[in-house]
Amino acid sequence: MPLKKKFLTALFLLFLSSVHAQKSQVWKEVQAGVWKTQIGNLRHISLLQAAGAKSLPEGLKSLPQTGFPLPKDEIKFKIIDKKIYLSFPLASDEQIFGLGLNFQTVNQRGRIMNLHVDHYGGKDNGRTHAPVPFYVSSRGYGVLIDASAYMTVYVGSNVRSDSKNRPPIQDRNTDKNWDSQPPSDALEVLIPADGASIYVFAGPSPMQAVQRYNLFNGGGYLPPKWGLGFTQRVPTLFSQDDIIKEAKSFEDHQFPLDFIGVEPGWHSASYPCTFEWDPTRFPRPKAFLDTLSRMGISANLWLNPYVSPKSSLFAPIKKYTGSHLVWNGIVPDFTLPQARKLMRDHFVKHHLDIGVGGYKIDEVDGYDFWIWPDVATFPSGTSAEQMRQIYGLMVQEMTASWFKEKNKRTYGLIRASNAGASHLPYVIYNDYYSHKDFITALVNSSFIGVLWTPEVRASKSAEEWVRRMQSVCFSPMAMLNAWADGTKPWTFPEVAQAVNDVANLRMQLLPYLYTTFAQYRFEGKPPFRSMNLVDGFAFKPKGEKGKVDATENPYGMSIKNDIKDQYMMGDFILVAPMFAGEKSREVYLPEGKWYDFYTGKLVGENQKIQITPSLDKIPLFVKDGAIIPMVPVHRQAPKDGQHYPLEVRHYGQKASTWKMYDDDGRTFDFEKGAYTWTELGVRRGENGQLEGRPKQVSPKANFGYMPEIQWSFMTK
Amino acid sequence: MPLKKKFLTALFLLFLSSVHAQKSQVWKEVQAGVWKTQIGNLRHISLLQAAGAKSLPEGLKSLPQTGFPLPKDEIKFKIIDKKIYLSFPLASDEQIFGLGLNFQTVNQRGRIMNLHVDHYGGKDNGRTHAPVPFYVSSRGYGVLIDASAYMTVYVGSNVRSDSKNRPPIQDRNTDKNWDSQPPSDALEVLIPADGASIYVFAGPSPMQAVQRYNLFNGGGYLPPKWGLGFTQRVPTLFSQDDIIKEAKSFEDHQFPLDFIGVEPGWHSASYPCTFEWDPTRFPRPKAFLDTLSRMGISANLWLNPYVSPKSSLFAPIKKYTGSHLVWNGIVPDFTLPQARKLMRDHFVKHHLDIGVGGYKIDEVDGYDFWIWPDVATFPSGTSAEQMRQIYGLMVQEMTASWFKEKNKRTYGLIRASNAGASHLPYVIYNDYYSHKDFITALVNSSFIGVLWTPEVRASKSAEEWVRRMQSVCFSPMAMLNAWADGTKPWTFPEVAQAVNDVANLRMQLLPYLYTTFAQYRFEGKPPFRSMNLVDGFAFKPKGEKGKVDATENPYGMSIKNDIKDQYMMGDFILVAPMFAGEKSREVYLPEGKWYDFYTGKLVGENQKIQITPSLDKIPLFVKDGAIIPMVPVHRQAPKDGQHYPLEVRHYGQKASTWKMYDDDGRTFDFEKGAYTWTELGVRRGENGQLEGRPKQVSPKANFGYMPEIQWSFMTK
């Protein structure tokens, strides 16, 4: 066949394969309540592959059996010119949650998201640290689009001309209710890639759809117990002696401290990084880590993965790096096993082998001015766009595997993540620093299988300080990040006691919090939860029509209300943080009776309440029948062989049972069955009094607690 | 050949054709000083095609002859996976201007632009009303990338690992001058399309590169004289009688008014639109237009091009529209001749045939929530992305052609434009309304062949009002847009006189301004010009290192300075607008002596001056040797047969000559030679006094002015 004819044949076949829409799509149930279909050719590494996600079938099977949760014939796919066009139906009352770590909005219905790994730039437009292409519907199902591309999701924002439910024609001249955004009955996605896997997750509740999503990706990561204690990050140029001194000052102040963050100065050069200890500031790194360890403290090392010419890693890894530099450092192509191996060997030798407990992995998100550009190329042939979407996942998965090799749990910080990350030991953080929006991010993290910390840096007032410290203690990582200015928990003396109190309260709640994370691991339930995932919470967002104004709002756009400043920690505790400058706030209580955590008093039921709390406490509300295991104040999580006395609180009037989890708190032996679930029950005794059972748990069933249980009935 | 083998062959050929880089690129000189190369396959309509751009070879030939202005071997191209990767060299001192209608920055060196037609969202990131993929270098050349795609331009923002001029490795730990954005020696572009034409324009000056760019696209549009008068837009629901009354009130106030803007209420239904007169508010549209015409006033009709089911156009045009609605209106596919023809016939019949003078074409830019989404499809097969990039161009070109059919010039408003638009009769506007940023947009419009008006709507104070009215009178369209609130020029009585004065001054400057637009038409010189296009202006932008702050600026990013609040109107007048709240300002004067426009007094030379002007005047400075033709105050531009007396001012001490343009001011007869250029000269007479020549121009050479010239020497 002459070359020209061959080329024409090629073009024709290309035309056939790319222009024609796929007529019907086969959905295969790949796990209980999880269906998959594949569109086009998967030539590239997917998000779930990059995350190394492996399902937990036993967890998935324990959820209710259910059928495919959407009308299949209303899901439409086509491929045009190497791009995938998707359309999913939306019911008129449906709310859509997820689609990335958003900071200002919860219900994404009506929005447009261009999912793109990036630092958060102040708008919920899809550019964020974890632009996860997963959404969960208020109607109780979830959808994941597994493709590492900058896809755009139109969440019922634009109306199709063939829509079955076309909104009425309005005349802006005369119709006062004219709407600049007529409602659409389709969620549409444009994926600039010629292949993607789509997953649909059954509920039947939104929470169960999220659980399936997390369990499909391996469940949540179970942090080491020390990971749930307090952590402080030290100023950049602190030496090993400065850090030991810093740790001692926490002892002096009787302030909790389980791990300490070591900032860029530990590198012999950083930005770009050597990943080698600086000989002047850290002359004896092993001795330094050993000293910390004797103080019960784990060390977490800051890094970004861009390699300095001054590192011994530079020469061998150079050929496995991309076409562009980040701060003049080379960018390893971690889709290549050779690059991963070189990185592993360097890190294990210099860090893990001498006792480093974890990493803070910075600047893998963006922003565009310093990360590799989309015109970059990589030796594996992976495009820059795709590399951007998966880099954070790959560094999480890779570093996690090194600790797993040592049968040692880690817990660290990451700036970029994506789908499939729930099983990875990292908490997302950033520099954005709006306290209120930080809480909204915590709410949103619950939909998409990631963790988020509203970290504390500096504050303009004692009020801001205590309010920030309170909420960070009710988050996945209780962190003070003092890299730039050396703030301490006691920096504002007038609130130092209140700050110490809330850190102590977090330490007391460790058995409850650890169980909450075990629920994440075994049941897929996010530890910190949006109200929209709570049974019996049926808040309907209201759109309020905006006033037309020639200069401020020429289209009279409406403003949407969300519940975005309160959340659940685990099954029972509703957290309603306070923000500087606000003396009172509203709290929405779901169905059932709710009690004040501190006093046990009834506060309301299925209603909106107004509270005016004091400065020294974060408002916490507890569900009727709540069972909350606690320990006395300790500065650190229990170590091997340590046992803390157990107090179990009960709130309200309801008889109830709840299972408390425990294990060794530091290894992966739990994966081989070395763990316990203790059923804690409260029933009404013969005299009508509430009674707790058991009074004592089998010593064998207990890793970190004494066998005796002290039951406290908080509601009199 | 079995199908499988055929498919593999196809894939292999596809691989060959898509992955391999093109080794060398042929540059063809397509016009004097304009070179073109083509990359990949041009399957789609290009920007210049959509704009209907046709070169003016005679204008191009009159510019200095020059060679290809860049080192060809340092321009690199490749195509990977259907995307084009471009790299152009940058010298270390080079400044880059253009790349869209930016509102906050002028020199784009170091920035990243994703060129995407959109409303302006508050950041110079490429999403703007005219994301023109053209840049001009301070080294005196220009580059146009003619592709209708959302391309990303890295303007020396990211460093390649194979760079010849790699910035030094720094250590942020210890180096105080560590820079979060190390300088790059490459401008790189990622074009998500498999075909593009690239043009390089010679200078040798930046202004000449811009001139070539504009002349290559047909030169600038020469507005009708009435287009340079004052215009008021009326409240949305005004009836024809209300509008006549409004026009009369301008007569009563002796305020200039050449055309009037009729807002959505003229449609029988709008949003979506019918393009048919509302019978209650406009019972006799022809009589209404005739009455206005008798008052010397042209009517400009607002519209957006989304068709209402209530329009008689709906049924015939339906099959030529896209898959998605905009405000429930159908979206015509104007790449189809059938759609254009239907639109033309409807518009000519209902508007042009009865005397409508122009259009304001709204909402063809975005934003995403109401324009068609990127998942939309169109019957021509043009992608939604491409349609977004060219829609504004197409509606400009299409409507312009209808007026041209009638040999009648028009002048209107548009919200979206792109490359190749200089020859189109439209001025860009938006809702953003920052006065300062509006001026920066005016500065930036000069690089990219578009016009921009810093329109006035409302103001919070008399000071703001007069300052805004002053600067809009020194812009391509002197417009008060009162659609929402019915403001009038005399709304603030305390500054009513000052506002009238500046509108009168604009009318007096008509001969100068009209010539300035003729320079745009014949020589490609933008009428309103950035200082960076002025010979003898060599401002070096300084980057000031920012202070590291944990919460406000964690990377210590630097702040760049630009000259973005002053500009040239034509060859001689430097405009330095004042902004509300600022009593004094800096003005940068280029080389040569500069004089106060009002007094003729010397103010400085090649220096930065501080001025503290009064509220009643906009600061204007004039170049040594300036020749400025003016007329007495008139409310309107001269009509056919009207002749105004001519005063020609001279500033400074220099003998000089300058050519004044004139023609009939309303038809295209000038394209057949019906125009004049009158050389106005000032020389030193025998007694050392300055003398103006001629004293009188041939009556034949004058369309709108009396033959006598009154020479005024402003500098004593």
Short mmCIF file of C-alpha atoms in Angstrom, two decimals, chain B residues 356-611:
data_model
loop_
_atom_site.label_atom_id
_atom_site.label_comp_id
_atom_site.label_asym_id
_atom_site.label_seq_id
_atom_site.Cartn_x
_atom_site.Cartn_y
_atom_site.Cartn_z
CA VAL B 356 -30.34 52.69 12.75
CA GLY B 357 -26.75 53.91 13.02
CA GLY B 358 -25.04 51.14 14.95
CA TYR B 359 -25.14 48.46 17.60
CA LYS B 360 -23.99 47.73 21.09
CA ILE B 361 -23.37 43.99 21.10
CA ASP B 362 -23.40 42.66 24.62
CA GLU B 363 -22.51 39.39 26.34
CA VAL B 364 -20.56 37.70 23.58
CA ASP B 365 -17.58 37.48 25.96
CA GLY B 366 -18.91 35.39 28.84
CA TYR B 367 -19.03 34.88 31.58
CA ASP B 368 -19.09 31.10 31.81
CA PHE B 369 -22.32 30.97 33.77
CA TRP B 370 -24.39 32.28 30.93
CA ILE B 371 -22.50 31.84 27.70
CA TRP B 372 -22.51 28.41 26.03
CA PRO B 373 -20.24 25.95 27.89
CA ASP B 374 -17.18 24.29 26.40
CA VAL B 375 -19.23 21.08 26.11
CA ALA B 376 -21.55 22.77 23.63
CA THR B 377 -21.54 21.66 20.01
CA PHE B 378 -22.45 23.58 16.88
CA PRO B 379 -23.92 22.38 13.58
CA SER B 380 -20.83 23.44 11.61
CA GLY B 381 -18.65 21.20 13.79
CA THR B 382 -16.82 24.24 15.15
CA SER B 383 -15.95 23.49 18.76
CA ALA B 384 -17.38 25.55 21.60
CA GLU B 385 -13.89 26.70 22.56
CA GLN B 386 -13.18 27.94 19.10
CA MET B 387 -16.61 29.56 18.84
CA ARG B 388 -15.93 31.39 22.10
CA GLN B 389 -12.67 32.80 20.76
CA ILE B 390 -14.18 34.07 17.48
CA TYR B 391 -17.82 34.91 18.23
CA GLY B 392 -17.15 38.56 19.04
CA LEU B 393 -15.07 38.92 15.89
CA MET B 394 -17.76 37.33 13.75
CA VAL B 395 -20.59 39.55 15.00
CA GLN B 396 -18.41 42.62 14.51
CA GLU B 397 -17.43 41.64 10.99
CA MET B 398 -20.95 40.60 10.04
CA THR B 399 -22.73 43.72 11.31
CA ALA B 400 -20.01 45.97 9.87
CA SER B 401 -20.56 44.45 6.44
CA TRP B 402 -24.27 45.40 6.50
CA PHE B 403 -23.42 49.07 7.00
CA LYS B 404 -20.73 48.86 4.37
CA GLU B 405 -23.32 47.55 1.89
CA LYS B 406 -25.09 50.87 2.43
CA ASN B 407 -21.85 52.88 2.12
CA LYS B 408 -22.47 54.17 5.62
CA ARG B 409 -19.93 54.14 8.40
CA THR B 410 -21.01 52.89 11.80
CA TYR B 411 -19.41 52.97 15.24
CA GLY B 412 -20.56 50.78 18.06
CA LEU B 413 -19.80 48.82 21.18
CA ILE B 414 -18.68 45.24 21.62
CA ARG B 415 -17.83 43.06 24.61
CA ALA B 416 -15.60 40.52 22.91
CA SER B 417 -12.91 40.84 20.33
CA ASN B 418 -9.67 39.21 19.31
CA ALA B 419 -6.85 39.40 16.78
CA GLY B 420 -7.45 41.12 13.45
CA ALA B 421 -10.08 43.52 14.78
CA SER B 422 -8.48 46.91 14.11
CA HIS B 423 -10.47 47.41 10.90
CA LEU B 424 -13.80 46.76 12.66
CA PRO B 425 -16.04 49.63 13.84
CA TYR B 426 -16.29 48.65 17.48
CA VAL B 427 -15.12 49.86 20.86
CA ILE B 428 -14.84 47.40 23.74
CA TYR B 429 -16.52 48.10 27.10
CA ASN B 430 -17.35 46.13 30.24
CA ASP B 431 -18.90 46.24 33.72
CA TYR B 432 -15.70 46.18 35.74
CA TYR B 433 -15.76 49.92 36.48
CA SER B 434 -12.46 50.54 38.21
CA HIS B 435 -11.52 53.99 36.94
CA LYS B 436 -7.79 53.44 37.28
CA ASP B 437 -7.88 50.02 35.67
CA PHE B 438 -10.06 51.41 32.89
CA ILE B 439 -7.19 53.75 32.02
CA THR B 440 -4.71 50.86 32.07
CA ALA B 441 -7.01 49.05 29.62
CA LEU B 442 -6.88 52.12 27.38
CA VAL B 443 -3.08 51.97 27.55
CA ASN B 444 -3.09 48.26 26.70
CA SER B 445 -5.61 48.57 23.88
CA SER B 446 -2.90 50.33 21.89
CA PHE B 447 -0.76 47.20 21.59
CA ILE B 448 -3.38 44.84 20.23
CA GLY B 449 -5.44 46.64 17.60
CA VAL B 450 -8.58 47.25 19.62
CA LEU B 451 -10.39 50.29 20.98
CA TRP B 452 -11.61 50.63 24.55
CA THR B 453 -13.87 53.10 26.33
CA PRO B 454 -13.61 53.85 30.05
CA GLU B 455 -17.35 54.48 30.05
CA VAL B 456 -19.08 56.39 32.85
CA ARG B 457 -22.10 54.98 34.70
CA ALA B 458 -22.58 56.17 38.28
CA SER B 459 -20.24 57.82 40.74
CA LYS B 460 -20.11 58.08 44.50
CA SER B 461 -19.07 61.73 44.49
CA ALA B 462 -18.88 64.82 42.30
CA GLU B 463 -15.13 64.42 42.27
CA GLU B 464 -15.33 60.89 40.91
CA TRP B 465 -17.92 62.03 38.38
CA VAL B 466 -15.87 64.83 36.90
CA ARG B 467 -12.70 62.74 36.88
CA ARG B 468 -14.44 59.89 35.05
CA MET B 469 -16.13 62.26 32.59
CA GLN B 470 -12.80 63.91 31.89
CA SER B 471 -11.02 60.71 31.02
CA VAL B 472 -13.85 59.25 28.93
CA CYS B 473 -13.69 62.44 26.82
CA PHE B 474 -10.08 61.51 26.11
CA SER B 475 -10.89 58.02 24.85
CA PRO B 476 -12.21 56.45 21.63
CA MET B 477 -15.82 56.86 22.73
CA ALA B 478 -17.06 59.65 25.02
CA MET B 479 -19.94 57.76 26.59
CA LEU B 480 -22.24 58.11 29.54
CA ASN B 481 -24.01 54.77 30.05
CA ALA B 482 -27.12 55.43 32.13
CA TRP B 483 -29.03 52.20 31.35
CA ALA B 484 -29.61 51.33 34.99
CA ASP B 485 -29.86 54.62 36.82
CA GLY B 486 -30.55 57.46 34.39
CA THR B 487 -27.58 59.63 35.35
CA LYS B 488 -27.00 62.74 33.21
CA PRO B 489 -23.82 64.68 32.53
CA TRP B 490 -25.17 67.39 34.86
CA THR B 491 -26.13 64.95 37.63
CA PHE B 492 -23.61 66.56 40.00
CA PRO B 493 -24.37 70.32 39.77
CA GLU B 494 -21.16 71.34 41.53
CA VAL B 495 -19.10 69.93 38.65
CA ALA B 496 -21.62 70.35 35.83
CA GLN B 497 -19.64 73.20 34.28
CA ALA B 498 -16.36 71.29 34.39
CA VAL B 499 -18.06 68.28 32.78
CA ASN B 500 -19.52 70.48 30.06
CA ASP B 501 -16.10 72.06 29.54
CA VAL B 502 -14.35 68.76 28.92
CA ALA B 503 -17.08 67.53 26.56
CA ASN B 504 -16.77 70.82 24.69
CA LEU B 505 -13.01 70.46 24.57
CA ARG B 506 -13.40 67.04 22.96
CA MET B 507 -15.68 68.60 20.34
CA GLN B 508 -13.12 71.35 19.73
CA LEU B 509 -10.40 68.78 19.23
CA LEU B 510 -12.39 66.94 16.55
CA PRO B 511 -10.05 67.83 13.63
CA TYR B 512 -7.07 66.58 15.65
CA LEU B 513 -8.90 63.47 16.87
CA TYR B 514 -10.28 62.61 13.45
CA THR B 515 -6.78 62.87 11.97
CA THR B 516 -5.53 60.66 14.78
CA PHE B 517 -8.04 58.00 13.72
CA ALA B 518 -7.03 58.54 10.08
CA GLN B 519 -3.45 57.74 11.17
CA TYR B 520 -4.88 54.51 12.62
CA ARG B 521 -6.59 53.77 9.31
CA PHE B 522 -3.76 54.63 6.92
CA GLU B 523 -0.61 54.18 9.01
CA GLY B 524 -1.74 51.66 11.62
CA LYS B 525 -0.90 53.99 14.53
CA PRO B 526 -3.27 53.42 17.45
CA PRO B 527 -5.16 56.62 18.32
CA PHE B 528 -4.62 56.18 22.08
CA ARG B 529 -1.10 55.03 22.85
CA SER B 530 0.85 53.54 25.66
CA MET B 531 3.90 55.56 26.69
CA ASN B 532 5.89 52.44 25.79
CA LEU B 533 5.08 53.11 22.13
CA VAL B 534 6.42 56.66 22.28
CA ASP B 535 9.88 57.38 20.87
CA GLY B 536 12.16 58.72 23.53
CA PHE B 537 10.28 57.10 26.38
CA ALA B 538 12.54 54.59 28.05
CA PHE B 539 10.96 53.69 31.36
CA LYS B 540 12.63 50.68 32.92
CA PRO B 541 10.24 48.76 35.12
CA LYS B 542 11.67 48.06 38.53
CA GLY B 543 10.87 44.91 40.45
CA GLU B 544 10.79 45.64 44.13
CA LYS B 545 11.48 42.67 46.37
CA GLY B 546 8.51 41.95 48.61
CA LYS B 547 8.88 41.28 52.32
CA VAL B 548 8.34 37.68 53.45
CA ASP B 549 5.27 37.38 55.64
CA ALA B 550 3.85 34.05 56.80
CA THR B 551 0.29 35.01 56.05
CA GLU B 552 0.45 37.81 53.46
CA ASN B 553 3.43 37.04 51.22
CA PRO B 554 5.10 33.74 52.18
CA TYR B 555 7.30 33.68 49.08
CA GLY B 556 8.40 37.32 49.27
CA MET B 557 7.14 37.95 45.75
CA SER B 558 8.21 41.14 44.09
CA ILE B 559 5.97 43.94 42.92
CA LYS B 560 6.51 45.31 39.41
CA ASN B 561 6.12 48.92 38.40
CA ASP B 562 4.56 49.98 35.11
CA ILE B 563 3.50 53.31 33.60
CA LYS B 564 -0.17 52.55 33.33
CA ASP B 565 -2.08 55.69 34.24
CA GLN B 566 -1.04 58.09 31.49
CA TYR B 567 -1.13 57.81 27.71
CA MET B 568 -0.90 59.70 24.44
CA MET B 569 -3.91 60.82 22.41
CA GLY B 570 -2.43 60.96 18.94
CA ASP B 571 1.00 62.31 18.21
CA PHE B 572 1.06 65.25 20.59
CA ILE B 573 -1.25 65.17 23.60
CA LEU B 574 -0.15 63.38 26.75
CA VAL B 575 -3.16 62.66 28.99
CA ALA B 576 -2.61 62.18 32.72
CA PRO B 577 -6.09 61.55 34.21
CA MET B 578 -6.86 62.24 37.83
CA PHE B 579 -8.73 59.75 40.02
CA ALA B 580 -11.14 60.47 42.83
CA GLY B 581 -9.40 60.84 46.17
CA GLU B 582 -6.07 61.81 44.65
CA LYS B 583 -5.13 65.46 44.71
CA SER B 584 -1.76 65.11 43.04
CA ARG B 585 0.02 62.62 40.83
CA GLU B 586 3.27 61.83 39.04
CA VAL B 587 3.63 62.26 35.29
CA TYR B 588 6.49 60.77 33.29
CA LEU B 589 7.55 63.07 30.45
CA PRO B 590 9.47 61.48 27.56
CA GLU B 591 12.49 63.10 25.92
CA GLY B 592 12.04 66.60 24.53
CA LYS B 593 10.28 69.61 26.00
CA TRP B 594 6.67 69.32 27.19
CA TYR B 595 4.12 72.10 27.62
CA ASP B 596 0.87 72.57 29.45
CA PHE B 597 -2.00 72.21 26.98
CA TYR B 598 -4.09 74.95 28.55
CA THR B 599 -1.40 77.61 29.11
CA GLY B 600 1.36 76.68 26.68
CA LYS B 601 3.91 76.91 29.49
CA LEU B 602 6.94 74.63 29.68
CA VAL B 603 6.50 71.90 32.32
CA GLY B 604 9.55 69.69 31.87
CA GLU B 605 11.72 67.47 29.77
CA ASN B 606 12.58 63.75 30.05
CA GLN B 607 11.67 63.63 33.72
CA LYS B 608 9.11 62.68 36.31
CA ILE B 609 7.04 65.62 37.51
CA GLN B 610 4.55 65.93 40.35
CA ILE B 611 1.36 67.84 39.55
#
